[in-house]
XYZ file of N, CA and C in Angstrom:
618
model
N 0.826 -1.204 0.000
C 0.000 0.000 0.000
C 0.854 1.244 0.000
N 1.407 1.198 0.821
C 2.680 2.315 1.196
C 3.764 2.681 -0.084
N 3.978 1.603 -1.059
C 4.664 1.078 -2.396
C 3.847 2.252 -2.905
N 2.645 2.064 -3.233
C 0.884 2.171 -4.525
C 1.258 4.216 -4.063
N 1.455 4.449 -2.844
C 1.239 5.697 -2.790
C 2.712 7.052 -2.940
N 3.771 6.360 -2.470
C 4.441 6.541 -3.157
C 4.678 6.589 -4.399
N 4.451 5.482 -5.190
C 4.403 5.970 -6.409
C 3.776 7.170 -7.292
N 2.079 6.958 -6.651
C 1.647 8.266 -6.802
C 2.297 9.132 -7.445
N 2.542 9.420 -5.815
C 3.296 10.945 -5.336
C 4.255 11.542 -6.316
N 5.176 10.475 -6.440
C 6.077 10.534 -7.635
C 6.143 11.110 -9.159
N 4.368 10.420 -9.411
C 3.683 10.407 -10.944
C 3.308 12.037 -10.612
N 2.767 12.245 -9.728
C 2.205 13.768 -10.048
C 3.448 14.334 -10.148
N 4.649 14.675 -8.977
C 5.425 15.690 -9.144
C 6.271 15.609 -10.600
N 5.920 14.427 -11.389
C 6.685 14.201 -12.598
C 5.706 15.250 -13.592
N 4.688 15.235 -13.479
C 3.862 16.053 -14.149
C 3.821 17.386 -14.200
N 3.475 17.695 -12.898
C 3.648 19.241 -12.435
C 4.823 19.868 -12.664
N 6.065 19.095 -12.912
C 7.391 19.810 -13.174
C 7.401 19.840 -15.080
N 6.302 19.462 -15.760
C 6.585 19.469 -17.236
C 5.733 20.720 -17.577
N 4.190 20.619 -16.727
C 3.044 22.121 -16.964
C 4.167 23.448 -17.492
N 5.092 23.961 -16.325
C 5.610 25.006 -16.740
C 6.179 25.205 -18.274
N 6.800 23.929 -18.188
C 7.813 24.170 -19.193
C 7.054 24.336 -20.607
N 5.842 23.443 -20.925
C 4.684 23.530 -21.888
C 4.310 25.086 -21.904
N 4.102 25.567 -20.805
C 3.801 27.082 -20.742
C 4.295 28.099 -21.340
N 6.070 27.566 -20.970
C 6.812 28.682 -21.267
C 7.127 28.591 -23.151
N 6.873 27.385 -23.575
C 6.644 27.416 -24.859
C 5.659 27.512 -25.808
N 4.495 27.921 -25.292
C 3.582 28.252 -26.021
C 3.607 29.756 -26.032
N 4.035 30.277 -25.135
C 4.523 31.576 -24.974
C 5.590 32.273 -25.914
N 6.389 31.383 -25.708
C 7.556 31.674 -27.023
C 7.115 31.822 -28.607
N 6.400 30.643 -28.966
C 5.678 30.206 -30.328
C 4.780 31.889 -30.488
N 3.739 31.890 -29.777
C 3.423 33.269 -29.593
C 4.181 34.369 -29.988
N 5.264 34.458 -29.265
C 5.863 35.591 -29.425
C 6.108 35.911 -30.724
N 7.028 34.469 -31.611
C 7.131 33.978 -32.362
C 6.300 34.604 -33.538
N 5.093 34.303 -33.291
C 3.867 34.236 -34.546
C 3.829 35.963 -34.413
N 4.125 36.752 -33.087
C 3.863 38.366 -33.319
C 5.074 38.829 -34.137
N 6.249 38.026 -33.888
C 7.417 38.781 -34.653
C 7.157 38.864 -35.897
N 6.370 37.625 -36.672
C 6.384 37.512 -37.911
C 5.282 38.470 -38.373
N 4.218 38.773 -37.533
C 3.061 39.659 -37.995
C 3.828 41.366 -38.373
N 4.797 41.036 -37.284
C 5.462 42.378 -37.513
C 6.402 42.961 -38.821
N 6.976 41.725 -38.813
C 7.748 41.968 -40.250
C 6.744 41.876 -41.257
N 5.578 41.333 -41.906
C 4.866 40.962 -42.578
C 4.269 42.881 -42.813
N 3.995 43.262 -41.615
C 3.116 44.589 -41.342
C 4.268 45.374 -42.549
N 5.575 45.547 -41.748
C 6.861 46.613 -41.928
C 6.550 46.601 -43.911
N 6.839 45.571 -44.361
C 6.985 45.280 -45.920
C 5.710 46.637 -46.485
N 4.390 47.123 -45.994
C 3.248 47.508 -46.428
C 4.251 48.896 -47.155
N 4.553 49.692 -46.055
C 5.298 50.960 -46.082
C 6.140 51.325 -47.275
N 7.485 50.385 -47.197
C 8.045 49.979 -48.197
C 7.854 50.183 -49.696
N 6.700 49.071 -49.532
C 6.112 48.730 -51.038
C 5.554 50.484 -51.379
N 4.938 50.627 -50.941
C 4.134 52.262 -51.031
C 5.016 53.299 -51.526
N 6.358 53.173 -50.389
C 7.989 54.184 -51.179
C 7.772 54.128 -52.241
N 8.346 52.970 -52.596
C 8.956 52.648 -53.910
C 7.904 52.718 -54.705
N 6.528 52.335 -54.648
C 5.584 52.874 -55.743
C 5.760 54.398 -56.002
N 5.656 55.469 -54.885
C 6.104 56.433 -54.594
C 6.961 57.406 -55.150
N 8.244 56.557 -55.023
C 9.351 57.351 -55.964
C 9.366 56.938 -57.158
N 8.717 55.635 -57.453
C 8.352 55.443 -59.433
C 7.852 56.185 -60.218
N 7.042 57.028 -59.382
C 5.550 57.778 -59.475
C 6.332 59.089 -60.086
N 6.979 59.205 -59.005
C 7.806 60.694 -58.896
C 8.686 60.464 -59.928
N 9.523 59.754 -60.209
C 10.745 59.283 -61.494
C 10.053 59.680 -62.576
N 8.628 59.241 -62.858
C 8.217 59.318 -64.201
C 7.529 60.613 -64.347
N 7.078 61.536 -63.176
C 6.349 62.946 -63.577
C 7.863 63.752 -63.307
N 9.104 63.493 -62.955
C 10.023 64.203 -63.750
C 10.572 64.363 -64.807
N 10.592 62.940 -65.298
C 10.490 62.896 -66.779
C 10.007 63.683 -67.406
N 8.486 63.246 -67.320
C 7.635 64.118 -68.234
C 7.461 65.393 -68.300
N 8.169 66.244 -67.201
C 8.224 67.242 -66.795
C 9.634 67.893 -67.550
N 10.682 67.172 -67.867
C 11.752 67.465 -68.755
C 11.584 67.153 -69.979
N 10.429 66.742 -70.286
C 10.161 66.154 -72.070
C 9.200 67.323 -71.984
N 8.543 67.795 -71.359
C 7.496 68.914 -71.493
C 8.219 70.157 -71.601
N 9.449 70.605 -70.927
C 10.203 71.345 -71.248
C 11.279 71.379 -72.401
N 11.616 70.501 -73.059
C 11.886 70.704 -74.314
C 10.837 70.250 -75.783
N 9.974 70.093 -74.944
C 8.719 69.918 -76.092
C 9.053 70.785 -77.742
N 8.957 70.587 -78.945
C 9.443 71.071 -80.288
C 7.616 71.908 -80.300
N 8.445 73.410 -80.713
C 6.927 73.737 -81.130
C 6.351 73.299 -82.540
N 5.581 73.885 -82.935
C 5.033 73.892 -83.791
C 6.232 74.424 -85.302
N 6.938 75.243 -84.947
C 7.772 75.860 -86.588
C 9.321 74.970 -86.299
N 9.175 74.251 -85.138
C 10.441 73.653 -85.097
C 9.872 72.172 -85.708
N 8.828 71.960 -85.332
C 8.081 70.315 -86.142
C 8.434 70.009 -87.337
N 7.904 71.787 -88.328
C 8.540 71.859 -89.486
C 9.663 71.365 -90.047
N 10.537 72.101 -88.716
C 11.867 72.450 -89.428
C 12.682 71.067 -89.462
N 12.184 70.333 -88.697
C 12.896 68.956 -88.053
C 12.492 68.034 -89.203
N 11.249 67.942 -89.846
C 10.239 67.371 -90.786
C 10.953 67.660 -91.946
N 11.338 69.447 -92.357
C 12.152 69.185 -93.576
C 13.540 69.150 -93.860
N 14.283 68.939 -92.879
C 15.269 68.413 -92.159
C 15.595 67.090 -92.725
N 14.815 66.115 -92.136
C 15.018 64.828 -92.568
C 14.755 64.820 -93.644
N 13.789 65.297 -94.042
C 13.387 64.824 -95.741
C 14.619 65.205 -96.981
N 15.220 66.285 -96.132
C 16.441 66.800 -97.570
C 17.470 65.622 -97.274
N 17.752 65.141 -96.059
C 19.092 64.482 -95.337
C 18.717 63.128 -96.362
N 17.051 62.537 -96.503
C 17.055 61.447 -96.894
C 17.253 61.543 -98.741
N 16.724 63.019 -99.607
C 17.605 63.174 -100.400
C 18.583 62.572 -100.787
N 19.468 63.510 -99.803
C 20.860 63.471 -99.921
C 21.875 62.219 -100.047
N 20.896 60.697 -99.153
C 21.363 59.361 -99.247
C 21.056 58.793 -100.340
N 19.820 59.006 -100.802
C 19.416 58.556 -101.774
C 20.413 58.924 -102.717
N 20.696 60.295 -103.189
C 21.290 60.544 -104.156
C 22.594 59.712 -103.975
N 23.033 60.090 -103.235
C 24.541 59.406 -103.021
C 24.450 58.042 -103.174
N 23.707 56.829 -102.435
C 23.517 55.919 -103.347
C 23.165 55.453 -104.784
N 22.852 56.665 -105.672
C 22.597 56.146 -106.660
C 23.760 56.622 -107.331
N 24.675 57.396 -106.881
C 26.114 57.556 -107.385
C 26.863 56.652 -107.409
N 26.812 56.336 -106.378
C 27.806 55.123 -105.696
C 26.995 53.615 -106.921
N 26.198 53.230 -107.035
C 25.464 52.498 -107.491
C 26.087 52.981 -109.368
N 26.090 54.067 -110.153
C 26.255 54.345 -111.416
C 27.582 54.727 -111.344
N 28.600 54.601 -110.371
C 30.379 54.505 -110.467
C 30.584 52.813 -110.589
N 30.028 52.174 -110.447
C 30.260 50.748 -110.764
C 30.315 50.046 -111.702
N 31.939 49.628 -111.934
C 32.299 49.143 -113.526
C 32.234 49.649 -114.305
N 31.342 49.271 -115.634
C 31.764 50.042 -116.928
C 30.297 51.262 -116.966
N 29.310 51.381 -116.076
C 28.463 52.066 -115.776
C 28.876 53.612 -115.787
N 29.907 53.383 -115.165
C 30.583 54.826 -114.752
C 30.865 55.994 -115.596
N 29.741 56.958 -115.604
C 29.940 58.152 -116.845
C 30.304 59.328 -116.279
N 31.616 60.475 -116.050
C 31.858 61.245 -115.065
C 31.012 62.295 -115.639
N 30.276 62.743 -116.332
C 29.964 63.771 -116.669
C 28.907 63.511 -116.019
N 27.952 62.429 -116.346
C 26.744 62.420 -114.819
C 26.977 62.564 -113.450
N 28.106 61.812 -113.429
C 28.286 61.874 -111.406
C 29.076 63.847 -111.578
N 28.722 64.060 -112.405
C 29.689 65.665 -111.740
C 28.453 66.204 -111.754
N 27.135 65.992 -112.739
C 25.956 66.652 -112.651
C 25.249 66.441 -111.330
N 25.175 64.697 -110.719
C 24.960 64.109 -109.236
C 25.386 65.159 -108.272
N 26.588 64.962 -108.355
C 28.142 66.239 -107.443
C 27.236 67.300 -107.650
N 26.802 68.275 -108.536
C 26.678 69.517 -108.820
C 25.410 69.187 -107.326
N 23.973 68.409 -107.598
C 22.920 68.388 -106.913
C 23.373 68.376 -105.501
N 23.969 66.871 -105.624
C 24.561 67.121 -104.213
C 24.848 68.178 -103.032
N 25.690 68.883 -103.775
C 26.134 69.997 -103.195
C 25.291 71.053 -102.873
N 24.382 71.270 -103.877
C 22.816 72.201 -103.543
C 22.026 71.539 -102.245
N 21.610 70.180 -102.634
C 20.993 70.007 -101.333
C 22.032 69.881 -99.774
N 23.164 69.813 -99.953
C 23.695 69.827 -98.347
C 23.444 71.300 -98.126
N 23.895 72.518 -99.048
C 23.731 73.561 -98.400
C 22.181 73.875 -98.046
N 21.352 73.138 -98.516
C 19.837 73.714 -97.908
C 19.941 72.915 -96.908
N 20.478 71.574 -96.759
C 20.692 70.974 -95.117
C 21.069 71.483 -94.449
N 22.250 72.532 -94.451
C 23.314 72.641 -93.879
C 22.220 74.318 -93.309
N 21.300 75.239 -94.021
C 20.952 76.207 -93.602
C 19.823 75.964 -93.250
N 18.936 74.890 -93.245
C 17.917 74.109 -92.030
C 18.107 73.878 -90.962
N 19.507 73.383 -90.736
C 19.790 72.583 -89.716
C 20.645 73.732 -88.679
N 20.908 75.117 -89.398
C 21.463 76.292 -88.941
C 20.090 77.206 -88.209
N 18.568 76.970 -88.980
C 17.697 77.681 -88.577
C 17.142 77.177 -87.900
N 17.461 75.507 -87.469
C 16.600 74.781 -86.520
C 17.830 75.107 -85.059
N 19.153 75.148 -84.920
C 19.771 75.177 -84.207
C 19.150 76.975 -83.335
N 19.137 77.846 -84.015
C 18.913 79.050 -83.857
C 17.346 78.779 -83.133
N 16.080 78.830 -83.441
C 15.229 78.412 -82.920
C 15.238 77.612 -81.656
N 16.154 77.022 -81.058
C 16.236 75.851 -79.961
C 16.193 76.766 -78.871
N 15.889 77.059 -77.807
C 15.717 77.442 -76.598
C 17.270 76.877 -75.683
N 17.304 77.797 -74.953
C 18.425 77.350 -73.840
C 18.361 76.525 -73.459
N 17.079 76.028 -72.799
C 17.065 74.626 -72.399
C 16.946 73.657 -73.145
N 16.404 73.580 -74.464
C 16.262 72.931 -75.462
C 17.904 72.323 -75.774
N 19.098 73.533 -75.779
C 20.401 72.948 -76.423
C 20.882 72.614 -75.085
N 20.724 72.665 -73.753
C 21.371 72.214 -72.828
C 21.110 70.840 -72.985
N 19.561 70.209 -72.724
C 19.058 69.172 -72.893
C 19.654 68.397 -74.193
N 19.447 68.996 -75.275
C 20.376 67.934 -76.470
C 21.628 68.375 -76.624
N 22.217 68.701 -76.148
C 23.975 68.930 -76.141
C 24.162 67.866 -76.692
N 24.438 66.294 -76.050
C 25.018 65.268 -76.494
C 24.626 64.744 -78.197
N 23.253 64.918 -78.670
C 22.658 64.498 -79.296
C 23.414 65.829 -80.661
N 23.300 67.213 -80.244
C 23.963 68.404 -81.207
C 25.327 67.974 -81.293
N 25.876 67.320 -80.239
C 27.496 67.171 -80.966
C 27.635 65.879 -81.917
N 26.880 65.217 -81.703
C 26.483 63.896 -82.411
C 26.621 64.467 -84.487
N 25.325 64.747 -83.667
C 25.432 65.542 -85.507
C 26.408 66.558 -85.967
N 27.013 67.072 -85.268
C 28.197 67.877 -85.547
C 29.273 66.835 -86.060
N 29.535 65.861 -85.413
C 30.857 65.314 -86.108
C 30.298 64.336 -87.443
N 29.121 63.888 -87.339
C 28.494 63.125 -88.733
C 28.428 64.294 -89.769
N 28.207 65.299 -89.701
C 27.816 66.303 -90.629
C 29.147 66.597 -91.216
N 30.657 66.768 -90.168
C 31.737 66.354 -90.645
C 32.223 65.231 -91.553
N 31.630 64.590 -90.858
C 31.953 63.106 -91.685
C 31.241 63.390 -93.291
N 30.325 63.996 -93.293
C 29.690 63.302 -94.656
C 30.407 64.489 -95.871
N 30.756 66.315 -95.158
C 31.647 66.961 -95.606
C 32.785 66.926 -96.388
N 33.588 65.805 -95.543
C 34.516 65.608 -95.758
C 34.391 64.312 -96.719
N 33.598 63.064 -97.103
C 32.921 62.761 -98.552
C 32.870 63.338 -99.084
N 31.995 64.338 -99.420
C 31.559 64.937 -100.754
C 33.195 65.928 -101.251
N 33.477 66.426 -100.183
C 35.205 66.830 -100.367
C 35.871 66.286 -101.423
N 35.946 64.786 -100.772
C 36.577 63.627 -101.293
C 36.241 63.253 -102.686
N 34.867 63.265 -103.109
C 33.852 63.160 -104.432
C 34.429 64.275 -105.368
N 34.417 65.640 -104.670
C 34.440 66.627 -105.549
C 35.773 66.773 -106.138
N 36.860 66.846 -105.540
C 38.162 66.407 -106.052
C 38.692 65.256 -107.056
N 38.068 64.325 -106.681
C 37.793 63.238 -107.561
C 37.342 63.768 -108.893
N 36.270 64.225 -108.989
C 35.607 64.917 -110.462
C 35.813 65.579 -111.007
N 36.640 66.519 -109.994
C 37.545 67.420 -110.762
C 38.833 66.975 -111.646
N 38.980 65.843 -111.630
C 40.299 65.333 -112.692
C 40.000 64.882 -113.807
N 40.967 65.280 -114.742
C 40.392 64.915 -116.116
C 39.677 63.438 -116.166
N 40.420 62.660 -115.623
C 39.812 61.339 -115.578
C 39.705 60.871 -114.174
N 38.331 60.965 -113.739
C 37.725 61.166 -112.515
C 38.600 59.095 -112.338
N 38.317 58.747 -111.106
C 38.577 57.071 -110.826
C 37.485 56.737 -110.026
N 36.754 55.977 -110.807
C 35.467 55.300 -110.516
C 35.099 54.906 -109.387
N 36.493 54.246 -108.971
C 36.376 53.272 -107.766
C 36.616 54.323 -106.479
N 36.989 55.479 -106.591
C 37.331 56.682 -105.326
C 35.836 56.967 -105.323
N 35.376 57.427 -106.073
C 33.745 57.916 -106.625
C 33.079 56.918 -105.786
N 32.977 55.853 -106.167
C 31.944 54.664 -105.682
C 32.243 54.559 -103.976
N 33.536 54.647 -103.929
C 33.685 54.427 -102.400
C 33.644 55.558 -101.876
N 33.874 56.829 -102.162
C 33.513 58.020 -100.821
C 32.133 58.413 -101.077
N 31.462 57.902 -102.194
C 30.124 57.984 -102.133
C 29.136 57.034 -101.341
N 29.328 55.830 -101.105
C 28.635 54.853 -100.567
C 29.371 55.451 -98.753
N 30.496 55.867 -98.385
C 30.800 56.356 -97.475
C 29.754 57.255 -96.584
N 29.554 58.224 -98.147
C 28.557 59.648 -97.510
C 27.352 58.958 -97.333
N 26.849 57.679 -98.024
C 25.359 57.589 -97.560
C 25.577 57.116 -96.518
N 26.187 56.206 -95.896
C 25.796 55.832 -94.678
C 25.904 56.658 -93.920
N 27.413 57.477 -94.235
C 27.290 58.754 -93.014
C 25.978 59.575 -92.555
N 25.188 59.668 -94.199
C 23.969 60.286 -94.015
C 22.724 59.472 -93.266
N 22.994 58.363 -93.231
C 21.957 57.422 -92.461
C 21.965 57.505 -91.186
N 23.150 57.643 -90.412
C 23.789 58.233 -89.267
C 23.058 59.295 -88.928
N 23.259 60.088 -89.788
C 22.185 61.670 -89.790
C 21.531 61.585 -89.292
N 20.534 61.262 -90.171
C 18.913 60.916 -90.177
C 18.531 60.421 -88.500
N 19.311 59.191 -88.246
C 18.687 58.598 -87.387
C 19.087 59.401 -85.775
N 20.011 60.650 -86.305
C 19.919 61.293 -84.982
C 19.043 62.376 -84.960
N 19.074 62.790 -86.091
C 17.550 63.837 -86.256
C 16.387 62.908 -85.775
N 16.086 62.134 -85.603
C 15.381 61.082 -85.374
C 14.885 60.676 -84.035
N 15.980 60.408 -83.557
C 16.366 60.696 -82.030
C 15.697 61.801 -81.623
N 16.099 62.607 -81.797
C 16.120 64.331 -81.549
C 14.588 64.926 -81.702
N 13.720 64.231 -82.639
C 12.484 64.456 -82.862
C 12.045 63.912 -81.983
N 12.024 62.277 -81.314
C 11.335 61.547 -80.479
C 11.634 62.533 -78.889
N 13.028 62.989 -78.362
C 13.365 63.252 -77.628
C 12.246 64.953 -77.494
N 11.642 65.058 -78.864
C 11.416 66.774 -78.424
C 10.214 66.806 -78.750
N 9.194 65.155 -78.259
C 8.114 65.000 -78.762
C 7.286 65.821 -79.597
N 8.197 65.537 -80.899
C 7.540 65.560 -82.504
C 7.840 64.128 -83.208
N 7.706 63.463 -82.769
C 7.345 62.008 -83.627
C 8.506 61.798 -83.427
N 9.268 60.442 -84.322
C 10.168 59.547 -84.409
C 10.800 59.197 -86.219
């Protein structure tokens, strides 16, 4: 009998010494489950910033594309701009194209040369009346894009240079012709596609 109750005694205090410890870990788990509510919460804020400053990134943008916006006589000028520049490739490819082999007649490519040379200078005083027209902020904003075309406009100069000297000899050489001409068109493609640039950048088209 004395065995039966002892034992007991035993069985409970084995019990009563585990209650706490169950306690103190459900407590923990708890705590546990608030830490995570907390970090879960923190992320809301965050997300909101950064929508925030996206928000803001893109109405500065638009706020610097609105300030060099192209008016209306610069739309023009940009419009007939490209259209002489694409001229000007054209022609030159079809030089470059009639200096090839026995095709090659210098008295046409000097008449080509003669055109040539008319349309760069109406490029060359478009692209002088579109520069003049640009606003301060307008040439601050395309600086990179104005020196761009400054050294292509060199480049294609210094072709037709190359062309015109050429034609000037009694017996022009076909193959100088064909090659500083196919030179200038691409140079002129170059052109184009920064006038191009320059239009998209000053929302007047592309």
């Amino acid at each position: 009998m004395k065995t039966r109750v002892l034992s007991l005694v035993v069985a409970v205090l084995f019990f009563a010494s585990l209650l706490p410890a169950q306690g103190r870990g459900g407590g923990g788990g708890q705590r546990g489950g608030g830490q995570g509510q907390g970090a879960g919460m923190g992320q809301g804020p965050q997300q909101r910033g950064g929508q925030m400053e996206s928000a803001s990134g893109q109405g500065t943008r638009q706020q610097d594309r609105d300030r060099i916006r192209a008016t209306d006589q610069q739309r023009d000028r940009l419009q007939s701009c490209d259209q002489t520049a694409k001229q000007i490739r054209t022609q030159a490819r079809q030089m470059a194209r009639d200096a090839s082999g026995s095709k090659f007649n210098a008295d046409q490519a000097r008449q080509q040369r003669d055109q040539l040379r008319e349309r760069l200078q109406t490029m060359q005083q478009e692209h002088e009346q579109l520069m003049s027209e640009l606003s301060a902020e307008q040439k601050q904003a395309l600086q990179n894009r104005i020196q761009n075309m400054e050294r292509v406009q060199e480049r294609v100069n210094n072709h037709f240079q190359q062309i015109d000297q050429a034609l000037n000899q009694d017996n022009p050489n076909a193959v100088q012709v064909r090659q500083q001409a196919r030179e200038m068109e691409q140079a002129m493609k170059e052109w184009q596609n920064e006038y191009r640039k320059m239009r998209s950048e000053m929302g007047a088209g592309s």
